[in-house]
Amino acid sequence: MSRTMSGGPRTATQLFEDAHAEGVLSPAGLQALTVVDLGAQIQAGLGVRVEDVQASEVVLVTVMPDDSGSISTSGHTKTVCDGHNLVLDSLLASKQKDGVLFHTRYLNGQVLNPYRPLEDVVRMHSGNYRADQGTPLYDQAVVLLGTVLAKSQEFSANGVPVRTVTLLITDGADMHSSRAQAKDVAAVVKDLRRAENHIVAAMGIDDGSTNFRRVFQQMGIEDAWILTPGQSEREIRSAFQVFSQSAVKVSQGGASFSRTALGGFGR
């Protein structure tokens, strides 16, 4: 059974205006998402149409791998690929896999996977992932979270319960954002948290100098949802494993989501 969208698909801007009208998006959150036209960037990530998803409830899993040059310089390219693919494999092994949609957008904006069913997700590998760019952390966090919000709004507007879990990954502080600041990211994160069906997490891979807890807290991310692995392959893989376990828990249903959201990575 497919769903019928009333009035056809809505643009990202319309979805944000709807969310604001419904009280999901605050004035500050709306401004962060609309002060610069992000429509085309967000549209690129929305992927599968709501009417083509058969599940009675949906979980959106969203990952933003860092593709800055320091990832390559530090020798982490394969480890980040493996970590992304580990999350995918964990979800594919879960009983609720049919209700999960996955989105991969690199830190510099390239969309590897717009929201799509798990079996259609493209894995990360050396042929589609080059870590040779900058660190526009705030700019792209706003784009990514705007995509999460827009896609969840599409489903909720059509009566489909939706939960989301998102992971931002970086091995450095913001260096190259030109539009957004930490407070803009925080405004959107606050709105997502207030809606009580979203989890926003972040991983800061040690670069020897950045205080990632401070960086992510300024972006509105709760301390319980911050991972700070060291520089070894084992530590980074372990952090991805911790996130994948949380993503699987989120896919398991409402009560499990509430416990996971409250407990952070410790639950």
mmCIF file of N, CA and C in Angstrom, residues 68-142:
data_model
loop_
_atom_site.group_PDB
_atom_site.id
_atom_site.type_symbol
_atom_site.label_atom_id
_atom_site.label_comp_id
_atom_site.label_asym_id
_atom_site.label_seq_id
_atom_site.Cartn_x
_atom_site.Cartn_y
_atom_site.Cartn_z
ATOM 1 N N SER A 68 37.750 16.004 5.495
ATOM 2 C CA SER A 68 38.806 17.022 5.465
ATOM 3 C C SER A 68 40.165 16.363 5.290
ATOM 4 N N GLY A 69 41.136 17.143 4.842
ATOM 5 C CA GLY A 69 42.455 16.612 4.539
ATOM 6 C C GLY A 69 43.160 15.974 5.718
ATOM 7 N N SER A 70 42.849 16.446 6.935
ATOM 8 C CA SER A 70 43.538 15.905 8.112
ATOM 9 C C SER A 70 43.162 14.456 8.380
ATOM 10 N N ILE A 71 41.990 14.024 7.920
ATOM 11 C CA ILE A 71 41.615 12.607 8.045
ATOM 12 C C ILE A 71 42.610 11.746 7.277
ATOM 13 N N SER A 72 42.922 12.178 6.076
ATOM 14 C CA SER A 72 43.882 11.447 5.244
ATOM 15 C C SER A 72 45.290 11.527 5.827
ATOM 16 N N THR A 73 45.689 12.735 6.225
ATOM 17 C CA THR A 73 47.026 12.942 6.786
ATOM 18 C C THR A 73 47.254 12.076 8.021
ATOM 19 N N SER A 74 46.204 11.895 8.811
ATOM 20 C CA SER A 74 46.304 11.103 10.043
ATOM 21 C C SER A 74 46.171 9.607 9.797
ATOM 22 N N GLY A 75 45.904 9.238 8.549
ATOM 23 C CA GLY A 75 45.789 7.820 8.215
ATOM 24 C C GLY A 75 44.468 7.189 8.599
ATOM 25 N N HIS A 76 43.410 8.022 8.693
ATOM 26 C CA HIS A 76 42.112 7.523 9.173
ATOM 27 C C HIS A 76 41.112 7.232 8.060
ATOM 28 N N THR A 77 41.512 7.372 6.800
ATOM 29 C CA THR A 77 40.552 7.245 5.700
ATOM 30 C C THR A 77 39.825 5.897 5.731
ATOM 31 N N LYS A 78 40.561 4.808 5.789
ATOM 32 C CA LYS A 78 39.928 3.488 5.779
ATOM 33 C C LYS A 78 39.118 3.254 7.060
ATOM 34 N N THR A 79 39.606 3.764 8.169
ATOM 35 C CA THR A 79 38.904 3.562 9.441
ATOM 36 C C THR A 79 37.543 4.237 9.426
ATOM 37 N N VAL A 80 37.456 5.446 8.857
ATOM 38 C CA VAL A 80 36.168 6.142 8.759
ATOM 39 C C VAL A 80 35.230 5.389 7.818
ATOM 40 N N CYS A 81 35.757 4.908 6.690
ATOM 41 C CA CYS A 81 34.944 4.093 5.778
ATOM 42 C C CYS A 81 34.408 2.865 6.508
ATOM 43 N N ASP A 82 35.292 2.162 7.195
ATOM 44 C CA ASP A 82 34.892 0.947 7.909
ATOM 45 C C ASP A 82 33.857 1.254 8.984
ATOM 46 N N GLY A 83 34.028 2.393 9.661
ATOM 47 C CA GLY A 83 33.083 2.757 10.715
ATOM 48 C C GLY A 83 31.686 3.021 10.171
ATOM 49 N N HIS A 84 31.619 3.762 9.086
ATOM 50 C CA HIS A 84 30.336 4.022 8.419
ATOM 51 C C HIS A 84 29.684 2.704 8.014
ATOM 52 N N ASN A 85 30.457 1.808 7.435
ATOM 53 C CA ASN A 85 29.914 0.541 6.951
ATOM 54 C C ASN A 85 29.523 -0.379 8.103
ATOM 55 N N LEU A 86 30.210 -0.252 9.230
ATOM 56 C CA LEU A 86 29.860 -1.017 10.430
ATOM 57 C C LEU A 86 28.461 -0.621 10.923
ATOM 58 N N VAL A 87 28.188 0.692 10.923
ATOM 59 C CA VAL A 87 26.851 1.165 11.328
ATOM 60 C C VAL A 87 25.792 0.570 10.400
ATOM 61 N N LEU A 88 26.069 0.598 9.104
ATOM 62 C CA LEU A 88 25.136 0.041 8.120
ATOM 63 C C LEU A 88 24.910 -1.449 8.372
ATOM 64 N N ASP A 89 25.980 -2.210 8.588
ATOM 65 C CA ASP A 89 25.851 -3.652 8.800
ATOM 66 C C ASP A 89 25.060 -3.967 10.071
ATOM 67 N N SER A 90 25.276 -3.175 11.116
ATOM 68 C CA SER A 90 24.542 -3.393 12.362
ATOM 69 C C SER A 90 23.047 -3.207 12.152
ATOM 70 N N LEU A 91 22.682 -2.211 11.384
ATOM 71 C CA LEU A 91 21.268 -1.952 11.109
ATOM 72 C C LEU A 91 20.677 -3.026 10.201
ATOM 73 N N LEU A 92 21.470 -3.474 9.220
ATOM 74 C CA LEU A 92 20.997 -4.528 8.323
ATOM 75 C C LEU A 92 20.721 -5.829 9.074
ATOM 76 N N ALA A 93 21.406 -6.028 10.192
ATOM 77 C CA ALA A 93 21.225 -7.244 10.985
ATOM 78 C C ALA A 93 20.076 -7.131 11.982
ATOM 79 N N SER A 94 19.467 -5.953 12.084
ATOM 80 C CA SER A 94 18.401 -5.744 13.070
ATOM 81 C C SER A 94 17.044 -6.184 12.513
ATOM 82 N N LYS A 95 16.155 -6.552 13.402
ATOM 83 C CA LYS A 95 14.832 -7.038 12.995
ATOM 84 C C LYS A 95 13.995 -5.928 12.363
ATOM 85 N N GLN A 96 14.284 -4.685 12.736
ATOM 86 C CA GLN A 96 13.479 -3.552 12.255
ATOM 87 C C GLN A 96 14.067 -2.897 11.013
ATOM 88 N N LYS A 97 14.948 -3.588 10.302
ATOM 89 C CA LYS A 97 15.689 -2.956 9.213
ATOM 90 C C LYS A 97 14.787 -2.390 8.118
ATOM 91 N N ASP A 98 13.606 -2.964 7.920
ATOM 92 C CA ASP A 98 12.743 -2.513 6.824
ATOM 93 C C ASP A 98 12.179 -1.115 7.056
ATOM 94 N N GLY A 99 12.200 -0.660 8.302
ATOM 95 C CA GLY A 99 11.671 0.667 8.598
ATOM 96 C C GLY A 99 12.734 1.740 8.717
ATOM 97 N N VAL A 100 13.982 1.388 8.365
ATOM 98 C CA VAL A 100 15.094 2.325 8.522
ATOM 99 C C VAL A 100 15.490 2.922 7.170
ATOM 100 N N LEU A 101 15.655 4.233 7.136
ATOM 101 C CA LEU A 101 16.210 4.933 5.968
ATOM 102 C C LEU A 101 17.545 5.539 6.380
ATOM 103 N N PHE A 102 18.518 5.508 5.474
ATOM 104 C CA PHE A 102 19.903 5.896 5.795
ATOM 105 C C PHE A 102 20.340 7.025 4.873
ATOM 106 N N HIS A 103 21.050 7.998 5.453
ATOM 107 C CA HIS A 103 21.537 9.148 4.684
ATOM 108 C C HIS A 103 22.995 9.402 5.042
ATOM 109 N N THR A 104 23.859 9.495 4.025
ATOM 110 C CA THR A 104 25.274 9.827 4.224
ATOM 111 C C THR A 104 25.587 11.105 3.465
ATOM 112 N N ARG A 105 26.046 12.118 4.199
ATOM 113 C CA ARG A 105 26.493 13.380 3.573
ATOM 114 C C ARG A 105 27.853 13.717 4.171
ATOM 115 N N TYR A 106 28.857 13.849 3.332
ATOM 116 C CA TYR A 106 30.192 14.161 3.826
ATOM 117 C C TYR A 106 30.242 15.591 4.376
ATOM 118 N N LEU A 107 31.234 15.835 5.226
ATOM 119 C CA LEU A 107 31.352 17.122 5.914
ATOM 120 C C LEU A 107 31.426 18.307 4.956
ATOM 121 N N ASN A 108 31.918 18.079 3.741
ATOM 122 C CA ASN A 108 31.997 19.182 2.774
ATOM 123 C C ASN A 108 30.837 19.213 1.789
ATOM 124 N N GLY A 109 29.804 18.444 2.076
ATOM 125 C CA GLY A 109 28.557 18.603 1.343
ATOM 126 C C GLY A 109 28.207 17.550 0.318
ATOM 127 N N GLN A 110 29.142 16.680 -0.062
ATOM 128 C CA GLN A 110 28.815 15.653 -1.051
ATOM 129 C C GLN A 110 27.849 14.637 -0.454
ATOM 130 N N VAL A 111 26.764 14.358 -1.177
ATOM 131 C CA VAL A 111 25.784 13.380 -0.728
ATOM 132 C C VAL A 111 26.121 12.022 -1.348
ATOM 133 N N LEU A 112 26.523 11.079 -0.509
ATOM 134 C CA LEU A 112 26.771 9.720 -0.987
ATOM 135 C C LEU A 112 25.460 8.939 -1.035
ATOM 136 N N ASN A 113 24.667 9.076 0.014
ATOM 137 C CA ASN A 113 23.370 8.398 0.097
ATOM 138 C C ASN A 113 22.294 9.388 0.515
ATOM 139 N N PRO A 114 21.426 9.822 -0.398
ATOM 140 C CA PRO A 114 20.208 10.481 0.064
ATOM 141 C C PRO A 114 19.394 9.426 0.819
ATOM 142 N N TYR A 115 18.417 9.837 1.603
ATOM 143 C CA TYR A 115 17.653 8.862 2.388
ATOM 144 C C TYR A 115 17.153 7.733 1.493
ATOM 145 N N ARG A 116 17.523 6.510 1.850
ATOM 146 C CA ARG A 116 17.143 5.343 1.060
ATOM 147 C C ARG A 116 17.097 4.116 1.967
ATOM 148 N N PRO A 117 16.388 3.063 1.529
ATOM 149 C CA PRO A 117 16.341 1.831 2.313
ATOM 150 C C PRO A 117 17.737 1.246 2.493
ATOM 151 N N LEU A 118 17.930 0.514 3.585
ATOM 152 C CA LEU A 118 19.255 0.003 3.921
ATOM 153 C C LEU A 118 19.869 -0.841 2.813
ATOM 154 N N GLU A 119 19.032 -1.660 2.153
ATOM 155 C CA GLU A 119 19.599 -2.556 1.139
ATOM 156 C C GLU A 119 20.109 -1.801 -0.085
ATOM 157 N N ASP A 120 19.738 -0.527 -0.227
ATOM 158 C CA ASP A 120 20.180 0.275 -1.371
ATOM 159 C C ASP A 120 21.344 1.208 -1.030
ATOM 160 N N VAL A 121 21.779 1.205 0.231
ATOM 161 C CA VAL A 121 22.810 2.154 0.668
ATOM 162 C C VAL A 121 24.164 1.814 0.045
ATOM 163 N N VAL A 122 24.833 2.836 -0.483
ATOM 164 C CA VAL A 122 26.176 2.687 -1.047
ATOM 165 C C VAL A 122 27.192 2.747 0.091
ATOM 166 N N ARG A 123 28.052 1.742 0.150
ATOM 167 C CA ARG A 123 29.078 1.719 1.187
ATOM 168 C C ARG A 123 30.196 2.716 0.862
ATOM 169 N N MET A 124 30.843 3.192 1.920
ATOM 170 C CA MET A 124 31.997 4.064 1.726
ATOM 171 C C MET A 124 33.231 3.229 1.383
ATOM 172 N N HIS A 125 34.020 3.720 0.418
ATOM 173 C CA HIS A 125 35.281 3.067 0.057
ATOM 174 C C HIS A 125 36.166 4.107 -0.620
ATOM 175 N N SER A 126 37.380 3.699 -0.937
ATOM 176 C CA SER A 126 38.358 4.653 -1.477
ATOM 177 C C SER A 126 37.931 5.247 -2.808
ATOM 178 N N GLY A 127 36.993 4.589 -3.490
ATOM 179 C CA GLY A 127 36.547 5.112 -4.773
ATOM 180 C C GLY A 127 35.511 6.219 -4.676
ATOM 181 N N ASN A 128 34.839 6.341 -3.529
ATOM 182 C CA ASN A 128 33.809 7.390 -3.401
ATOM 183 C C ASN A 128 34.062 8.329 -2.222
ATOM 184 N N TYR A 129 35.221 8.184 -1.575
ATOM 185 C CA TYR A 129 35.529 9.012 -0.401
ATOM 186 C C TYR A 129 36.965 9.486 -0.486
ATOM 187 N N ARG A 130 37.139 10.792 -0.674
ATOM 188 C CA ARG A 130 38.466 11.398 -0.698
ATOM 189 C C ARG A 130 38.522 12.450 0.403
ATOM 190 N N ALA A 131 39.369 12.215 1.387
ATOM 191 C CA ALA A 131 39.497 13.165 2.494
ATOM 192 C C ALA A 131 40.579 14.178 2.142
ATOM 193 N N ASP A 132 40.176 15.226 1.448
ATOM 194 C CA ASP A 132 41.160 16.204 0.967
ATOM 195 C C ASP A 132 40.595 17.623 0.970
ATOM 196 N N GLN A 133 39.570 17.859 1.813
ATOM 197 C CA GLN A 133 38.930 19.180 1.792
ATOM 198 C C GLN A 133 39.047 19.878 3.142
ATOM 199 N N GLY A 134 38.159 20.843 3.410
ATOM 200 C CA GLY A 134 38.237 21.658 4.607
ATOM 201 C C GLY A 134 37.292 21.194 5.708
ATOM 202 N N THR A 135 37.025 22.094 6.654
ATOM 203 C CA THR A 135 36.182 21.751 7.800
ATOM 204 C C THR A 135 35.101 22.814 8.010
ATOM 205 N N PRO A 136 34.082 22.863 7.136
ATOM 206 C CA PRO A 136 32.963 23.796 7.316
ATOM 207 C C PRO A 136 31.914 23.192 8.270
ATOM 208 N N LEU A 137 32.331 22.931 9.502
ATOM 209 C CA LEU A 137 31.527 22.147 10.436
ATOM 210 C C LEU A 137 30.160 22.769 10.701
ATOM 211 N N TYR A 138 30.116 24.064 10.993
ATOM 212 C CA TYR A 138 28.838 24.697 11.326
ATOM 213 C C TYR A 138 27.917 24.785 10.112
ATOM 214 N N ASP A 139 28.474 25.213 8.978
ATOM 215 C CA ASP A 139 27.662 25.319 7.756
ATOM 216 C C ASP A 139 26.992 23.989 7.429
ATOM 217 N N GLN A 140 27.790 22.932 7.432
ATOM 218 C CA GLN A 140 27.253 21.654 6.981
ATOM 219 C C GLN A 140 26.421 20.961 8.050
ATOM 220 N N ALA A 141 26.688 21.246 9.317
ATOM 221 C CA ALA A 141 25.824 20.703 10.372
ATOM 222 C C ALA A 141 24.409 21.265 10.233
ATOM 223 N N VAL A 142 24.304 22.543 9.886
ATOM 224 C CA VAL A 142 22.985 23.147 9.666
ATOM 225 C C VAL A 142 22.290 22.485 8.475
#
